[in-house]
Short mmCIF file of C-alpha atoms in Angstrom, two decimals:
data_model
loop_
_atom_site.label_atom_id
_atom_site.label_comp_id
_atom_site.label_asym_id
_atom_site.label_seq_id
_atom_site.Cartn_x
_atom_site.Cartn_y
_atom_site.Cartn_z
CA MET G 570 -8.06 32.69 24.19
CA SER G 571 -8.77 32.97 20.18
CA ARG G 572 -6.60 35.51 18.52
CA LEU G 573 -9.43 35.78 16.10
CA PRO G 574 -12.51 36.85 16.52
CA SER G 575 -15.26 33.88 16.52
CA ILE G 576 -17.56 35.83 14.21
CA VAL G 577 -14.80 35.95 11.37
CA LEU G 578 -13.95 32.53 11.77
CA VAL G 579 -17.47 31.62 11.45
CA LEU G 580 -18.04 33.56 8.46
CA LEU G 581 -15.05 32.18 6.75
CA LEU G 582 -15.63 28.40 7.65
CA LEU G 583 -19.21 28.02 6.78
CA PRO G 584 -19.52 29.41 3.00
CA TYR G 585 -16.04 28.07 2.00
CA CYS G 586 -15.75 24.68 1.76
CA PRO G 587 -19.75 23.99 0.78
CA LYS G 588 -18.74 26.21 -2.23
CA LYS G 589 -15.91 24.22 -3.26
CA ILE G 590 -17.82 20.84 -2.95
CA ALA G 591 -20.53 22.24 -4.87
CA GLU G 592 -17.82 23.09 -7.86
CA GLY G 593 -17.00 19.30 -7.54
CA SER G 594 -13.47 19.74 -6.24
CA LYS G 595 -12.01 16.75 -3.98
CA TYR G 596 -8.31 18.59 -3.22
CA LEU G 597 -8.03 21.95 -2.05
CA VAL G 598 -5.09 24.01 -1.34
CA LEU G 599 -5.90 27.13 0.75
CA ASP G 600 -3.09 30.26 0.51
CA ILE G 601 -3.65 32.11 4.00
CA LYS G 602 -1.71 35.10 3.90
CA ALA G 603 -0.14 36.75 6.96
CA GLY G 604 1.10 40.37 7.26
CA SER G 605 0.06 43.96 7.59
CA ALA G 606 -2.27 43.98 4.53
CA ALA G 607 -3.75 40.60 5.48
CA LEU G 608 -6.88 39.64 7.95
CA CYS G 609 -4.38 37.34 9.63
CA LYS G 610 -1.93 39.90 11.18
CA THR G 611 0.67 37.43 12.57
CA VAL G 612 1.74 33.70 11.78
CA SER G 613 0.03 32.70 15.05
CA GLU G 614 -3.13 33.90 13.58
CA ALA G 615 -2.92 32.72 10.17
CA GLU G 616 -2.09 28.82 11.91
CA GLU G 617 -5.02 29.40 13.83
CA LEU G 618 -7.02 29.87 11.04
CA ALA G 619 -5.66 27.07 9.24
CA ASN G 620 -6.30 24.85 12.15
CA HIS G 621 -9.76 25.37 11.82
CA MET G 622 -10.10 25.12 7.91
CA ILE G 623 -8.43 21.59 8.11
CA PRO G 624 -10.80 19.72 10.45
CA THR G 625 -13.83 21.33 8.83
CA ALA G 626 -12.70 20.39 5.23
CA LYS G 627 -12.18 16.87 6.07
CA LEU G 628 -15.14 16.46 7.75
CA LEU G 629 -16.74 17.46 4.34
CA GLY G 630 -14.63 14.91 2.61
CA LEU G 631 -12.04 17.33 0.98
CA LYS G 632 -8.52 16.35 1.20
CA ILE G 633 -6.43 19.79 2.15
CA LYS G 634 -3.16 21.92 2.65
CA CYS G 635 -3.20 25.03 3.86
CA VAL G 636 0.03 27.33 2.78
CA ILE G 637 0.45 30.33 5.13
CA THR G 638 2.10 33.22 3.03
CA SER G 639 3.52 36.32 3.21
CA MET G 640 1.43 40.06 2.90
CA ASP G 641 3.68 42.38 4.56
CA GLN G 642 4.66 43.54 0.78
CA PRO G 643 2.22 43.66 -2.13
CA ILE G 644 2.41 40.70 -4.71
CA GLY G 645 4.18 41.30 -7.89
CA ARG G 646 4.12 44.74 -8.94
CA ALA G 647 0.33 45.53 -9.27
CA VAL G 648 -2.35 46.62 -6.77
CA GLY G 649 -5.63 47.04 -8.40
CA ASN G 650 -8.09 45.32 -10.48
CA ALA G 651 -7.47 46.20 -14.18
CA VAL G 652 -3.33 46.47 -13.70
CA GLU G 653 -3.48 43.21 -11.62
CA VAL G 654 -5.25 41.62 -14.26
CA GLU G 655 -2.52 42.59 -16.85
CA GLU G 656 0.04 41.52 -14.43
CA SER G 657 -1.55 37.94 -14.05
CA ILE G 658 -1.68 37.52 -18.12
CA ALA G 659 2.10 38.41 -18.12
CA CYS G 660 2.66 35.62 -15.79
CA LEU G 661 0.84 33.37 -17.95
CA HIS G 662 3.25 34.62 -20.74
CA GLY G 663 6.11 33.60 -18.59
CA SER G 664 7.22 36.87 -17.50
CA GLY G 665 5.37 37.73 -14.20
CA PRO G 666 7.33 38.97 -11.33
CA SER G 667 9.63 36.50 -9.36
CA ASP G 668 7.60 36.61 -6.18
CA PHE G 669 4.22 36.29 -7.93
CA VAL G 670 5.27 33.20 -9.81
CA GLU G 671 6.82 31.45 -6.98
CA LEU G 672 3.58 31.59 -5.28
CA VAL G 673 2.06 30.37 -8.26
CA SER G 674 4.03 27.75 -8.68
CA HIS G 675 4.37 26.53 -4.96
CA LEU G 676 0.73 26.36 -4.28
CA GLY G 677 0.01 24.74 -7.85
CA GLY G 678 3.04 22.19 -6.91
CA GLU G 679 1.19 21.33 -3.62
CA LEU G 680 -2.04 20.65 -5.38
CA LEU G 681 -0.23 18.60 -8.32
CA VAL G 682 1.25 16.26 -5.31
CA MET G 683 -2.11 15.91 -3.52
CA CYS G 684 -3.91 14.71 -6.73
CA GLY G 685 -0.92 12.36 -7.47
CA LYS G 686 0.48 14.27 -10.51
CA ALA G 687 3.87 15.03 -8.93
CA SER G 688 5.92 13.14 -6.15
CA THR G 689 7.51 16.05 -4.80
CA VAL G 690 6.47 19.80 -4.35
CA LYS G 691 9.57 20.56 -6.53
CA GLU G 692 8.43 18.44 -9.30
CA GLY G 693 4.92 19.95 -9.18
CA MET G 694 6.49 23.28 -9.30
CA GLN G 695 8.55 22.29 -12.47
CA GLN G 696 5.45 21.29 -14.07
CA ILE G 697 3.57 24.75 -13.45
CA LEU G 698 7.00 26.65 -14.54
CA LYS G 699 6.69 24.52 -17.82
CA VAL G 700 3.06 25.42 -18.77
CA LEU G 701 3.82 29.06 -17.98
CA SER G 702 6.34 29.15 -20.08
CA ASN G 703 5.12 27.21 -23.19
CA GLY G 704 1.74 28.81 -23.53
CA GLU G 705 -0.43 25.96 -22.36
CA ALA G 706 -1.44 27.68 -19.26
CA LEU G 707 -2.54 30.66 -21.49
CA ASN G 708 -4.39 28.81 -23.90
CA ARG G 709 -6.31 27.20 -21.09
CA PHE G 710 -7.28 30.73 -19.61
CA ARG G 711 -8.44 31.77 -22.70
CA ASP G 712 -10.62 28.83 -23.08
CA MET G 713 -11.92 29.47 -19.43
CA CYS G 714 -12.91 33.09 -20.54
CA ILE G 715 -15.00 31.92 -23.20
CA ALA G 716 -16.59 29.18 -21.42
CA GLN G 717 -17.80 31.76 -18.63
CA GLY G 718 -19.35 34.19 -21.50
CA VAL G 719 -16.24 36.19 -22.86
CA SER G 720 -16.30 36.65 -26.80
CA ALA G 721 -13.34 34.38 -28.25
CA GLU G 722 -12.42 38.10 -29.81
CA ASP G 723 -11.82 39.68 -26.47
CA ALA G 724 -10.33 36.56 -24.96
CA GLN G 725 -7.66 36.58 -27.47
CA LYS G 726 -6.88 40.05 -27.37
CA LEU G 727 -6.59 39.53 -23.39
CA CYS G 728 -4.32 36.86 -24.14
CA ASP G 729 -2.26 39.04 -26.82
CA GLN G 730 -1.71 41.53 -24.13
CA LYS G 731 -3.98 43.94 -26.12
CA PHE G 732 -6.10 45.77 -23.52
CA GLU G 733 -7.44 48.79 -25.05
CA GLY G 734 -11.21 48.84 -24.78
CA ILE G 735 -10.95 45.32 -23.13
CA LEU G 736 -10.12 46.67 -19.59
CA PRO G 737 -10.72 50.21 -18.33
CA LYS G 738 -8.17 53.01 -18.32
CA ALA G 739 -7.75 55.44 -15.70
CA SER G 740 -7.90 59.27 -17.04
CA HIS G 741 -4.84 60.15 -14.79
CA VAL G 742 -1.23 58.73 -13.91
CA LYS G 743 0.83 60.40 -10.73
CA LYS G 744 4.46 59.27 -10.69
CA PHE G 745 6.00 59.18 -7.25
CA LYS G 746 10.01 59.74 -6.68
CA ALA G 747 12.49 57.78 -4.50
CA PRO G 748 13.44 60.24 -1.57
CA LYS G 749 17.03 58.77 -1.39
CA SER G 750 19.55 56.29 -3.16
CA GLY G 751 19.85 52.92 -1.73
CA TRP G 752 18.08 49.61 -1.83
CA VAL G 753 14.56 48.85 -1.13
CA LYS G 754 13.81 46.97 1.95
CA CYS G 755 10.16 47.51 2.49
CA ILE G 756 7.00 48.66 0.36
CA ASP G 757 4.00 48.80 2.83
CA ALA G 758 1.24 46.88 1.29
CA LEU G 759 -1.28 47.91 3.58
CA SER G 760 -0.61 51.62 2.80
CA VAL G 761 -0.74 51.12 -0.97
CA ALA G 762 -3.97 48.91 -0.67
CA LYS G 763 -5.60 51.80 0.97
CA ILE G 764 -4.70 54.52 -1.36
CA CYS G 765 -6.40 52.45 -3.90
CA TRP G 766 -9.17 52.08 -1.96
CA GLU G 767 -9.82 55.81 -0.93
CA LEU G 768 -9.69 56.15 -4.78
CA GLY G 769 -12.63 53.94 -5.41
CA SER G 770 -10.89 50.33 -6.17
CA GLY G 771 -13.20 48.69 -3.47
CA ARG G 772 -16.42 49.24 -2.30
CA LYS G 773 -16.76 51.84 0.89
CA LYS G 774 -20.44 50.53 1.41
CA PRO G 775 -22.73 47.56 -0.48
CA THR G 776 -24.25 49.78 -2.91
CA ASP G 777 -20.88 51.23 -4.26
CA LYS G 778 -19.36 50.31 -7.81
CA PRO G 779 -15.63 49.87 -7.64
CA ASP G 780 -13.62 51.80 -10.36
CA LEU G 781 -11.78 48.62 -11.93
CA SER G 782 -9.44 51.46 -13.46
CA VAL G 783 -7.84 52.41 -10.29
CA GLY G 784 -4.49 50.97 -9.25
CA ILE G 785 -0.87 51.19 -8.57
CA LYS G 786 2.17 50.00 -10.71
CA LEU G 787 5.46 49.42 -8.57
CA LEU G 788 8.40 50.30 -10.96
CA CYS G 789 10.94 48.48 -8.10
CA THR G 790 10.36 45.92 -5.64
CA GLU G 791 11.88 44.55 -2.26
CA GLY G 792 16.00 44.44 -2.74
CA ASP G 793 15.87 46.76 -5.73
CA LYS G 794 18.49 49.27 -5.97
CA ILE G 795 17.16 52.54 -6.66
CA SER G 796 18.46 56.16 -7.04
CA ALA G 797 17.20 59.31 -5.36
CA GLY G 798 14.53 61.25 -7.76
CA ASN G 799 13.97 58.04 -9.88
CA TYR G 800 10.33 56.99 -10.13
CA TRP G 801 9.28 54.20 -8.02
CA LEU G 802 5.43 53.97 -8.47
CA GLU G 803 2.73 54.98 -10.55
CA LEU G 804 -0.52 55.57 -9.54
CA TYR G 805 -3.57 55.24 -11.99
CA HIS G 806 -6.70 57.52 -10.72
CA ASN G 807 -9.91 59.35 -11.74
CA LEU G 808 -10.51 61.29 -8.57
CA PRO G 809 -8.47 63.78 -7.20
CA VAL G 810 -5.18 62.54 -5.05
CA THR G 811 -4.97 64.64 -2.02
CA GLU G 812 -2.07 65.62 -0.29
CA GLN G 813 -2.37 63.24 2.73
CA MET G 814 -2.65 60.30 -0.11
CA SER G 815 0.33 61.65 -1.57
CA ARG G 816 2.14 61.69 1.83
CA LYS G 817 1.09 58.22 2.79
CA LEU G 818 2.46 57.09 -0.33
CA ASP G 819 5.82 58.78 0.02
CA GLU G 820 6.07 57.31 3.37
CA ALA G 821 5.38 53.64 2.01
CA ILE G 822 8.64 52.67 0.78
CA GLU G 823 11.76 52.25 3.12
CA ILE G 824 15.00 52.47 1.57
CA SER G 825 18.17 51.00 3.19
CA PRO G 826 21.70 52.53 2.72
CA THR G 827 22.89 48.95 2.47
CA ASN G 828 21.57 45.66 0.91
CA ASP G 829 22.87 43.81 4.21
CA PHE G 830 19.16 42.32 4.49
CA LYS G 831 17.68 38.99 2.85
CA VAL G 832 14.61 39.07 0.70
CA PRO G 833 12.54 36.13 2.33
CA SER G 834 10.57 33.63 0.49
CA ARG G 835 6.71 34.47 0.07
CA ILE G 836 5.92 30.76 1.63
CA ILE G 837 6.10 30.62 5.12
CA LYS G 838 4.92 27.16 6.14
CA THR G 839 2.35 24.16 5.13
CA LEU G 840 -0.18 22.85 7.44
CA CYS G 841 -2.25 19.63 6.70
#
């Protein structure tokens, strides 16, 4: 019996591959996330989705790989529209969070192998890391922005990380303190995402206009050591933050008294 509702599979499969073909794509690497904050809550569900996507793409003439990745914890240190743009540009400067960089370089490495630009995923990853560190990726991002209608001046400001007047800014910032000392074992990605959504970062109905300034910056991440009373999260918002929202964020971090746990890779497995 299918673990994913059939209607979900239909909605995902039907529009996705034709759009990629229309864009001129021949090779496709799909990042299928599994975890509490993903559509697929388990690896088995992610595998089921991949096993539907792969033959569909092949029938349409696409060469495809599906990489199943973990989504139990937030990717990087930003959740929300504007703050994620800031973090993505930091990554293009070669200074993104390690898990974010791992994810980007691995997916890019897989794609380079598929199109014959690298002989192994490791070699492909090294090529991705090189262009992130030498400015080539940042320059290409600027060119892409301009090609899509962004003014050359604004595109350069984005690339220079001069976000004032370019990205929206929330009117309030609320900081949250760690309840105890120890090592960060887990940050609940779903709880964090839900708070951003409740404060307007996403649509509750189709006619809603998302508040792009709403977001969360994590001041620590899985495996980090933290002291009681130190700030671990910044919430950027315009709407009032309720006591219930604050309580949910307080409960979103799990701190262990010891560091006897291993921080897992974002990459779970690859199917093709």
